[in-house]
XYZ file of C-alpha atoms in Angstrom:
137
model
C 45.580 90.061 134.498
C 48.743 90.910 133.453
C 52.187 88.894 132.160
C 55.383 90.465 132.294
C 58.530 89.139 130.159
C 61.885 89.848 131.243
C 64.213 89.901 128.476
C 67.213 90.464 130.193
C 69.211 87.241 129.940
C 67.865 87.067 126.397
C 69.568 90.604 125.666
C 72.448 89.762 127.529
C 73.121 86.688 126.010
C 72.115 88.444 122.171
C 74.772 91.125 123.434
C 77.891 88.588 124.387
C 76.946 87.272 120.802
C 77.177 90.054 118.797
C 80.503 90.590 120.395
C 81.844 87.848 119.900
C 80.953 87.813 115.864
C 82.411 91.430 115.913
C 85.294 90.326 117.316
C 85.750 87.208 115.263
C 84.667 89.288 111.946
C 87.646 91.423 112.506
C 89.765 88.671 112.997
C 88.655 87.280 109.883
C 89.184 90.488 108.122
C 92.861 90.735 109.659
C 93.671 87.476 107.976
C 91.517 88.045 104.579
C 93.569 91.618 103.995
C 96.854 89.711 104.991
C 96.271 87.019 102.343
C 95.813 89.553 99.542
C 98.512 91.862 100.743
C 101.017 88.889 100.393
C 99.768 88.156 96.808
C 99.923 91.938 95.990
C 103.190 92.021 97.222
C 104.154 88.777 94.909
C 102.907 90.542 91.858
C 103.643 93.539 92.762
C 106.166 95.062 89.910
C 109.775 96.332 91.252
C 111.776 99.326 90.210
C 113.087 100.731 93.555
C 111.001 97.988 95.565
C 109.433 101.161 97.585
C 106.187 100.427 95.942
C 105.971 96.996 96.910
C 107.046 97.557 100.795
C 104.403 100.070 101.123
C 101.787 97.619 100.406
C 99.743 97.655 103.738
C 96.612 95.816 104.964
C 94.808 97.266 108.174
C 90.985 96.844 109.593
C 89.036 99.783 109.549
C 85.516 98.889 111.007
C 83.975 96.136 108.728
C 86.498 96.574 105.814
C 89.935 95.070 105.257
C 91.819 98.376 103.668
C 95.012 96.910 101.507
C 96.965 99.055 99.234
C 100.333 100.829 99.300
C 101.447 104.210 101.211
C 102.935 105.585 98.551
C 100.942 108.041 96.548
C 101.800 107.036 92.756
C 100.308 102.766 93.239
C 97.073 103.674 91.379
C 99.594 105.204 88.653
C 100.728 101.842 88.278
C 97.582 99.562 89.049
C 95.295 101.358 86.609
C 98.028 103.440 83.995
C 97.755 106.650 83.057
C 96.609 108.770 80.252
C 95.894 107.625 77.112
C 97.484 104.208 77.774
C 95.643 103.819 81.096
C 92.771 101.414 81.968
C 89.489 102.581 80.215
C 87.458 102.245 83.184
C 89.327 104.859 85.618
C 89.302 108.474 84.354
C 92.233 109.730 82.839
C 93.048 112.546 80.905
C 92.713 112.835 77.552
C 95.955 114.207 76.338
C 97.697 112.499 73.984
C 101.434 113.243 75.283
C 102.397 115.680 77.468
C 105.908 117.205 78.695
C 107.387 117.586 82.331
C 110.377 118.628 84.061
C 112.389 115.929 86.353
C 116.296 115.853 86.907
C 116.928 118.609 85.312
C 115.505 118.117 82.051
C 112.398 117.524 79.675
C 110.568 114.598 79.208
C 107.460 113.426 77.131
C 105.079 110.768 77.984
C 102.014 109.048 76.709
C 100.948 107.688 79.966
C 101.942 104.145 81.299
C 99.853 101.056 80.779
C 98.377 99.620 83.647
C 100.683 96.943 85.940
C 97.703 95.750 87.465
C 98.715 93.812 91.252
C 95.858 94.856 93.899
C 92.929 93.995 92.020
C 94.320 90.791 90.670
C 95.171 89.721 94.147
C 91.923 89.957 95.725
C 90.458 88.167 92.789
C 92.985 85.600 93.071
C 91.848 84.998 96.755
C 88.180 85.502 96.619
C 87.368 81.869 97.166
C 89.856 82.095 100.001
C 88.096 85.201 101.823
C 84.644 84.146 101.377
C 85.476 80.859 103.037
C 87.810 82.852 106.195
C 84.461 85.062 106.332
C 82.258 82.031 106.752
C 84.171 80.266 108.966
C 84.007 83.858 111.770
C 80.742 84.193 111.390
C 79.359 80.464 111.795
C 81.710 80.317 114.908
């Protein structure tokens, strides 16, 4: 004697449900990376303001990617040189000397404006719950 299980519906139904979390996890992501971009943005500091309008927040899979276009943010998030934050690798120079504008300058690095990491840590309570809330749907 034999008994045979068909699993089909079960699958099916397993399937529509893992869709719909996917779905509803990116949604959730959409709005989590939007919430920190606008902080970032807020604290963001201002010379030209091109810094803080190329502060972008897109889905890429299952991770909200937020952070600027332009290539010198971590300059100001984390410093540089021998000012810089201890925890990201910078060089070890005590000054050094460039050429901008047509003339010399010397530079001991930059301390660190920090506005991406403070604004997801600012709004960690905030993502955890909008993470919560897509998944339990």
């Amino acid at each position: 004697m034999n008994i045979h299980f068909d699993t089909s519906d079960v699958m099916d139904k397993l399937g529509k449900i893992s869709e719909n979390l996917t779905d509803g996890l990116q949604a959730a992501l959409g709005e989590a990376g939007e919430i920190v971009r606008k902080d970032a943005v807020l604290s963001c500091p201002v010379d030209t303001g091109r810094l803080r309008q190329s502060i972008v927040s897109t889905v890429e899979g299952n991770s909200a990617v937020i952070g600027p276009a332009v290539d010198y943010g971590a300059y100001v998030e984390f410093g540089t040189g021998a000012q810089g934050d201890k925890s990201v690798a910078h060089t070890t120079k005590k000054q050094w000397t460039y050429y901008s504008g047509g003339s010399f300058h010397t530079t001991s690095g930059q301390p660190p404006r920090p506005f991406l990491v403070p604004a997801l840590k600012n709004n960690s309570d905030k993502i955890k719950r909008i993470i919560r809330q897509a998944v339990m749907k």
